[in-house]
Amino acid sequence: MNFNRTIIKSAAFSLLSLFSLTVNAQDKPVPQAPADQPLRSVELTVLDQVLSTPVVAPKADGYALYDSWNTTRAHCYSNTAKPDSFDIDLSNFHMPVASNRVSSNFGYRPRFRRMHKGIDISAAQGDTIYAAWDGKVRVVRFEANGYGNFVVIRHPNGLETIYGHMSKHLCATDQEVKAGDPIGLVGNTGRSFGAHLHFETRLLGECIDPALLFDFSGRKMQTDHFVYRRSDSVNGIIMARK
């Protein structure tokens, strides 16, 4: 019994010594009291604080998923390894345009015989387009046979958002933006048949159906967090849970 108490006291003083080194940033060892000496009340209080402090897991860093910063191509991740899973924090979202009328959903388009890898939101020519989250502008370009004038923003939550068919850019490559900052104006450039915003959500190039994340017509989130799982991806597209 006395042997067990000696072990417990030695472990307690070891914890206190470690705490003292951390708090005071000292390099020299802290003298330890004999194991059979009673703990003082102040030492017990400090020990209780150390033992009761919860261990908080570090917040997932979406920027750390990426190992490159390509400012000329929207799609540059074909050979990039994807995580098995990643938690995407969807908080602080801002509607990319004032309109909430979706004119074309994510998915296969029989008429064009190809996938539509985003959603189209109807809006008037010249309406302001806003950054969906805080982030950094990666691409600001024009693509005649595709997005027209478009912008790609990388966000700390791991997503990249693409805004296509703009009439005008209002941001620049490498610019830091906040959710709700103006980044462009609605237009009809590129492969487009009327003024609208083409909006995509991707993680390392994997297309995620925006409808899994937001209810645009209702102007509300589907969830606060969305867990990306590589097993859900079919040919780089995530449309629904299996």
mmCIF file of C-alpha atoms in Angstrom:
data_model
loop_
_atom_site.group_PDB
_atom_site.id
_atom_site.type_symbol
_atom_site.label_atom_id
_atom_site.label_comp_id
_atom_site.label_asym_id
_atom_site.label_seq_id
_atom_site.Cartn_x
_atom_site.Cartn_y
_atom_site.Cartn_z
ATOM 1 C CA MET A 1 0.000 0.000 0.000
ATOM 2 C CA ASN A 2 2.807 2.456 0.921
ATOM 3 C CA PHE A 3 4.648 1.375 -2.226
ATOM 4 C CA ASN A 4 1.608 2.301 -4.386
ATOM 5 C CA ARG A 5 1.290 5.685 -2.651
ATOM 6 C CA THR A 6 4.953 6.357 -3.318
ATOM 7 C CA ILE A 7 4.473 5.638 -7.044
ATOM 8 C CA ILE A 8 1.409 7.897 -7.233
ATOM 9 C CA LYS A 9 3.206 10.774 -5.504
ATOM 10 C CA SER A 10 6.268 10.398 -7.746
ATOM 11 C CA ALA A 11 4.038 10.529 -10.847
ATOM 12 C CA ALA A 12 2.238 13.595 -9.467
ATOM 13 C CA PHE A 13 5.503 15.468 -8.874
ATOM 14 C CA SER A 14 6.684 14.527 -12.372
ATOM 15 C CA LEU A 15 3.549 16.135 -13.820
ATOM 16 C CA LEU A 16 4.064 19.254 -11.706
ATOM 17 C CA SER A 17 7.683 19.507 -12.836
ATOM 18 C CA LEU A 18 6.671 19.246 -16.478
ATOM 19 C CA PHE A 19 3.981 21.888 -15.983
ATOM 20 C CA SER A 20 6.477 24.244 -14.327
ATOM 21 C CA LEU A 21 8.928 23.848 -17.203
ATOM 22 C CA THR A 22 6.204 24.654 -19.734
ATOM 23 C CA VAL A 23 4.794 27.673 -17.941
ATOM 24 C CA ASN A 24 8.091 29.276 -16.953
ATOM 25 C CA ALA A 25 10.046 28.251 -20.077
ATOM 26 C CA GLN A 26 12.946 27.074 -17.882
ATOM 27 C CA ASP A 27 15.677 24.747 -19.118
ATOM 28 C CA LYS A 28 16.989 23.690 -15.710
ATOM 29 C CA PRO A 29 15.322 20.766 -13.879
ATOM 30 C CA VAL A 30 12.861 21.533 -11.084
ATOM 31 C CA PRO A 31 13.877 20.093 -7.696
ATOM 32 C CA GLN A 32 11.538 17.322 -6.599
ATOM 33 C CA ALA A 33 10.348 16.819 -3.046
ATOM 34 C CA PRO A 34 10.717 13.383 -1.455
ATOM 35 C CA ALA A 35 7.983 10.992 -2.464
ATOM 36 C CA ASP A 36 6.754 10.606 1.124
ATOM 37 C CA GLN A 37 6.342 14.383 1.662
ATOM 38 C CA PRO A 38 2.668 15.478 1.648
ATOM 39 C CA LEU A 39 1.529 17.558 -1.339
ATOM 40 C CA ARG A 40 0.804 21.176 -0.505
ATOM 41 C CA SER A 41 -2.646 22.551 -1.285
ATOM 42 C CA VAL A 42 -1.304 24.855 -4.004
ATOM 43 C CA GLU A 43 0.461 21.904 -5.649
ATOM 44 C CA LEU A 44 -2.712 19.853 -5.511
ATOM 45 C CA THR A 45 -4.616 22.730 -7.136
ATOM 46 C CA VAL A 46 -2.104 22.991 -9.991
ATOM 47 C CA LEU A 47 -2.055 19.220 -10.447
ATOM 48 C CA ASP A 48 -5.830 19.134 -10.572
ATOM 49 C CA GLN A 49 -5.808 21.827 -13.284
ATOM 50 C CA VAL A 50 -3.259 19.908 -15.344
ATOM 51 C CA LEU A 51 -5.159 16.623 -15.101
ATOM 52 C CA SER A 52 -8.572 18.198 -15.746
ATOM 53 C CA THR A 53 -7.564 20.287 -18.781
ATOM 54 C CA PRO A 54 -9.243 18.660 -21.816
ATOM 55 C CA VAL A 55 -7.103 17.629 -24.753
ATOM 56 C CA VAL A 56 -8.417 19.551 -27.774
ATOM 57 C CA ALA A 57 -7.799 18.059 -31.206
ATOM 58 C CA PRO A 58 -6.209 20.541 -33.622
ATOM 59 C CA LYS A 59 -8.575 22.051 -36.169
ATOM 60 C CA ALA A 60 -8.245 20.501 -39.614
ATOM 61 C CA ASP A 61 -6.199 22.713 -41.914
ATOM 62 C CA GLY A 62 -7.672 22.648 -45.387
ATOM 63 C CA TYR A 63 -4.756 24.578 -46.873
ATOM 64 C CA ALA A 64 -2.399 21.791 -45.762
ATOM 65 C CA LEU A 65 -4.170 19.358 -48.102
ATOM 66 C CA TYR A 66 -2.616 21.136 -51.063
ATOM 67 C CA ASP A 67 1.032 20.964 -52.064
ATOM 68 C CA SER A 68 0.940 23.419 -54.971
ATOM 69 C CA TRP A 69 -0.365 26.870 -55.913
ATOM 70 C CA ASN A 70 -1.184 26.882 -59.616
ATOM 71 C CA THR A 71 -2.434 30.287 -60.807
ATOM 72 C CA THR A 72 -3.143 29.339 -64.448
ATOM 73 C CA ARG A 73 -5.266 26.167 -64.344
ATOM 74 C CA ALA A 74 -8.510 25.477 -62.532
ATOM 75 C CA HIS A 75 -8.029 21.711 -62.698
ATOM 76 C CA CYS A 76 -4.533 20.619 -61.716
ATOM 77 C CA TYR A 77 -4.990 17.783 -59.235
ATOM 78 C CA SER A 78 -5.258 14.628 -61.362
ATOM 79 C CA ASN A 79 -2.141 13.101 -59.775
ATOM 80 C CA THR A 80 -2.671 14.460 -56.258
ATOM 81 C CA ALA A 81 -3.330 11.919 -53.493
ATOM 82 C CA LYS A 82 -6.722 12.312 -51.841
ATOM 83 C CA PRO A 83 -7.304 11.748 -48.102
ATOM 84 C CA ASP A 84 -9.474 8.831 -47.010
ATOM 85 C CA SER A 85 -11.704 11.355 -45.258
ATOM 86 C CA PHE A 86 -11.716 15.031 -44.363
ATOM 87 C CA ASP A 87 -14.093 17.136 -42.285
ATOM 88 C CA ILE A 88 -15.215 20.270 -44.147
ATOM 89 C CA ASP A 89 -16.379 23.139 -41.938
ATOM 90 C CA LEU A 90 -19.204 24.879 -43.782
ATOM 91 C CA SER A 91 -19.759 27.682 -41.272
ATOM 92 C CA ASN A 92 -19.493 31.340 -42.274
ATOM 93 C CA PHE A 93 -20.932 30.619 -45.734
ATOM 94 C CA HIS A 94 -22.131 33.523 -47.855
ATOM 95 C CA MET A 95 -24.480 33.162 -50.815
ATOM 96 C CA PRO A 96 -22.424 33.704 -53.993
ATOM 97 C CA VAL A 97 -25.197 35.826 -55.543
ATOM 98 C CA ALA A 98 -28.344 37.477 -54.236
ATOM 99 C CA SER A 99 -30.534 35.203 -56.366
ATOM 100 C CA ASN A 100 -31.455 31.770 -55.008
ATOM 101 C CA ARG A 101 -33.044 30.378 -58.183
ATOM 102 C CA VAL A 102 -31.179 27.317 -59.436
ATOM 103 C CA SER A 103 -31.681 26.953 -63.186
ATOM 104 C CA SER A 104 -29.544 23.852 -63.710
ATOM 105 C CA ASN A 105 -28.559 21.231 -61.165
ATOM 106 C CA PHE A 106 -25.422 19.159 -60.741
ATOM 107 C CA GLY A 107 -25.345 15.916 -62.732
ATOM 108 C CA TYR A 108 -25.381 14.336 -66.161
ATOM 109 C CA ARG A 109 -26.929 16.387 -68.979
ATOM 110 C CA PRO A 110 -28.331 14.104 -71.704
ATOM 111 C CA ARG A 111 -28.762 17.069 -74.038
ATOM 112 C CA PHE A 112 -25.033 17.822 -73.998
ATOM 113 C CA ARG A 113 -23.906 14.240 -73.230
ATOM 114 C CA ARG A 114 -21.651 15.353 -70.416
ATOM 115 C CA MET A 115 -21.594 15.976 -66.680
ATOM 116 C CA HIS A 116 -22.533 19.353 -65.292
ATOM 117 C CA LYS A 117 -20.036 19.616 -62.439
ATOM 118 C CA GLY A 118 -21.634 22.531 -60.651
ATOM 119 C CA ILE A 119 -24.938 24.341 -60.411
ATOM 120 C CA ASP A 120 -26.228 27.311 -62.391
ATOM 121 C CA ILE A 121 -27.901 30.118 -60.480
ATOM 122 C CA SER A 122 -30.024 32.510 -62.512
ATOM 123 C CA ALA A 123 -29.095 36.155 -62.012
ATOM 124 C CA ALA A 124 -29.239 39.404 -63.920
ATOM 125 C CA GLN A 125 -26.384 40.627 -66.062
ATOM 126 C CA GLY A 126 -24.051 42.689 -63.886
ATOM 127 C CA ASP A 127 -25.257 41.353 -60.514
ATOM 128 C CA THR A 128 -22.488 41.120 -57.939
ATOM 129 C CA ILE A 129 -20.815 37.762 -57.253
ATOM 130 C CA TYR A 130 -19.462 37.187 -53.732
ATOM 131 C CA ALA A 131 -16.840 34.909 -52.183
ATOM 132 C CA ALA A 132 -18.592 31.984 -50.498
ATOM 133 C CA TRP A 133 -16.046 31.762 -47.639
ATOM 134 C CA ASP A 134 -12.851 33.424 -46.530
ATOM 135 C CA GLY A 135 -9.961 32.362 -48.709
ATOM 136 C CA LYS A 136 -7.299 33.231 -51.232
ATOM 137 C CA VAL A 137 -7.861 33.785 -54.951
ATOM 138 C CA ARG A 138 -5.891 31.193 -56.923
ATOM 139 C CA VAL A 139 -7.001 31.767 -60.527
ATOM 140 C CA VAL A 140 -8.442 34.772 -62.380
ATOM 141 C CA ARG A 141 -8.694 33.997 -66.080
ATOM 142 C CA PHE A 142 -10.734 33.855 -69.275
ATOM 143 C CA GLU A 143 -11.579 30.568 -71.000
ATOM 144 C CA ALA A 144 -13.424 30.992 -74.293
ATOM 145 C CA ASN A 145 -14.788 27.441 -74.636
ATOM 146 C CA GLY A 146 -15.626 26.828 -71.011
ATOM 147 C CA TYR A 147 -15.972 29.010 -67.939
ATOM 148 C CA GLY A 148 -15.549 32.328 -69.771
ATOM 149 C CA ASN A 149 -14.328 34.863 -67.225
ATOM 150 C CA PHE A 150 -13.876 32.819 -64.056
ATOM 151 C CA VAL A 151 -12.348 32.840 -60.579
ATOM 152 C CA VAL A 152 -11.070 30.015 -58.369
ATOM 153 C CA ILE A 153 -10.764 30.574 -54.607
ATOM 154 C CA ARG A 154 -9.059 28.218 -52.165
ATOM 155 C CA HIS A 155 -10.578 28.154 -48.680
ATOM 156 C CA PRO A 156 -9.171 27.164 -45.267
ATOM 157 C CA ASN A 157 -11.909 24.516 -44.925
ATOM 158 C CA GLY A 158 -10.305 22.513 -47.760
ATOM 159 C CA LEU A 159 -12.727 23.415 -50.526
ATOM 160 C CA GLU A 160 -12.039 25.367 -53.673
ATOM 161 C CA THR A 161 -14.929 27.223 -55.267
ATOM 162 C CA ILE A 162 -15.218 28.124 -58.945
ATOM 163 C CA TYR A 163 -17.309 31.019 -60.255
ATOM 164 C CA GLY A 164 -17.885 30.986 -64.003
ATOM 165 C CA HIS A 165 -19.277 33.067 -66.898
ATOM 166 C CA MET A 166 -18.562 36.430 -65.277
ATOM 167 C CA SER A 167 -18.885 39.639 -67.230
ATOM 168 C CA LYS A 168 -16.078 41.195 -65.181
ATOM 169 C CA HIS A 169 -13.503 40.226 -62.558
ATOM 170 C CA LEU A 170 -13.376 42.247 -59.337
ATOM 171 C CA CYS A 171 -10.428 40.474 -57.719
ATOM 172 C CA ALA A 172 -6.847 39.498 -58.495
ATOM 173 C CA THR A 173 -4.702 36.384 -58.204
ATOM 174 C CA ASP A 174 -3.196 35.888 -54.710
ATOM 175 C CA GLN A 175 -5.711 38.290 -53.161
ATOM 176 C CA GLU A 176 -7.025 37.416 -49.693
ATOM 177 C CA VAL A 177 -10.819 37.663 -49.511
ATOM 178 C CA LYS A 178 -13.459 37.408 -46.829
ATOM 179 C CA ALA A 179 -16.814 35.664 -47.137
ATOM 180 C CA GLY A 180 -19.150 38.119 -48.871
ATOM 181 C CA ASP A 181 -16.427 40.155 -50.592
ATOM 182 C CA PRO A 182 -17.284 41.087 -54.200
ATOM 183 C CA ILE A 183 -15.166 39.056 -56.646
ATOM 184 C CA GLY A 184 -16.950 39.617 -59.974
ATOM 185 C CA LEU A 185 -20.109 40.455 -61.909
ATOM 186 C CA VAL A 186 -22.628 38.039 -63.423
ATOM 187 C CA GLY A 187 -22.299 37.622 -67.161
ATOM 188 C CA ASN A 188 -22.723 35.366 -70.184
ATOM 189 C CA THR A 189 -19.126 34.680 -71.241
ATOM 190 C CA GLY A 190 -17.644 31.373 -72.390
ATOM 191 C CA ARG A 191 -19.900 28.365 -73.015
ATOM 192 C CA SER A 192 -23.066 29.969 -71.751
ATOM 193 C CA PHE A 193 -26.627 30.535 -72.978
ATOM 194 C CA GLY A 194 -27.760 33.473 -70.861
ATOM 195 C CA ALA A 195 -26.651 35.447 -67.851
ATOM 196 C CA HIS A 196 -26.091 33.250 -64.787
ATOM 197 C CA LEU A 197 -23.476 32.127 -62.279
ATOM 198 C CA HIS A 198 -21.934 28.692 -62.676
ATOM 199 C CA PHE A 199 -20.803 27.647 -59.180
ATOM 200 C CA GLU A 200 -18.676 24.626 -58.239
ATOM 201 C CA THR A 201 -17.426 23.163 -54.953
ATOM 202 C CA ARG A 202 -14.359 20.921 -55.126
ATOM 203 C CA LEU A 203 -11.825 19.313 -52.804
ATOM 204 C CA LEU A 204 -8.465 18.560 -54.443
ATOM 205 C CA GLY A 205 -10.281 18.582 -57.765
ATOM 206 C CA GLU A 206 -13.008 16.168 -56.652
ATOM 207 C CA CYS A 207 -16.423 17.587 -57.589
ATOM 208 C CA ILE A 208 -18.923 17.705 -54.744
ATOM 209 C CA ASP A 209 -22.567 18.352 -55.596
ATOM 210 C CA PRO A 210 -23.280 21.747 -53.957
ATOM 211 C CA ALA A 211 -26.792 20.484 -53.149
ATOM 212 C CA LEU A 212 -25.193 18.126 -50.595
ATOM 213 C CA LEU A 213 -23.871 21.187 -48.787
ATOM 214 C CA PHE A 214 -26.552 23.869 -49.231
ATOM 215 C CA ASP A 215 -30.218 24.346 -49.959
ATOM 216 C CA PHE A 216 -29.879 27.357 -52.247
ATOM 217 C CA SER A 217 -33.608 27.859 -52.790
ATOM 218 C CA GLY A 218 -34.147 27.885 -49.017
ATOM 219 C CA ARG A 219 -30.980 29.878 -48.343
ATOM 220 C CA LYS A 220 -29.811 27.469 -45.656
ATOM 221 C CA MET A 221 -27.106 24.929 -45.001
ATOM 222 C CA GLN A 222 -27.781 21.227 -45.359
ATOM 223 C CA THR A 223 -25.246 20.635 -42.564
ATOM 224 C CA ASP A 224 -22.640 22.533 -40.533
ATOM 225 C CA HIS A 225 -19.958 19.994 -41.422
ATOM 226 C CA PHE A 226 -19.632 17.739 -44.431
ATOM 227 C CA VAL A 227 -17.315 14.740 -44.249
ATOM 228 C CA TYR A 228 -15.573 14.103 -47.535
ATOM 229 C CA ARG A 229 -14.902 10.399 -48.002
ATOM 230 C CA ARG A 230 -12.814 9.148 -50.867
ATOM 231 C CA SER A 231 -14.946 5.994 -50.947
ATOM 232 C CA ASP A 232 -17.937 8.157 -51.969
ATOM 233 C CA SER A 233 -16.143 9.403 -55.082
ATOM 234 C CA VAL A 234 -16.999 7.864 -58.447
ATOM 235 C CA ASN A 235 -14.718 9.101 -61.231
ATOM 236 C CA GLY A 236 -13.883 12.164 -59.151
ATOM 237 C CA ILE A 237 -17.536 13.057 -58.523
ATOM 238 C CA ILE A 238 -19.491 12.968 -55.260
ATOM 239 C CA MET A 239 -23.236 13.136 -55.787
ATOM 240 C CA ALA A 240 -24.739 11.268 -52.834
ATOM 241 C CA ARG A 241 -23.897 8.957 -49.966
ATOM 242 C CA LYS A 242 -23.644 5.250 -50.728
#
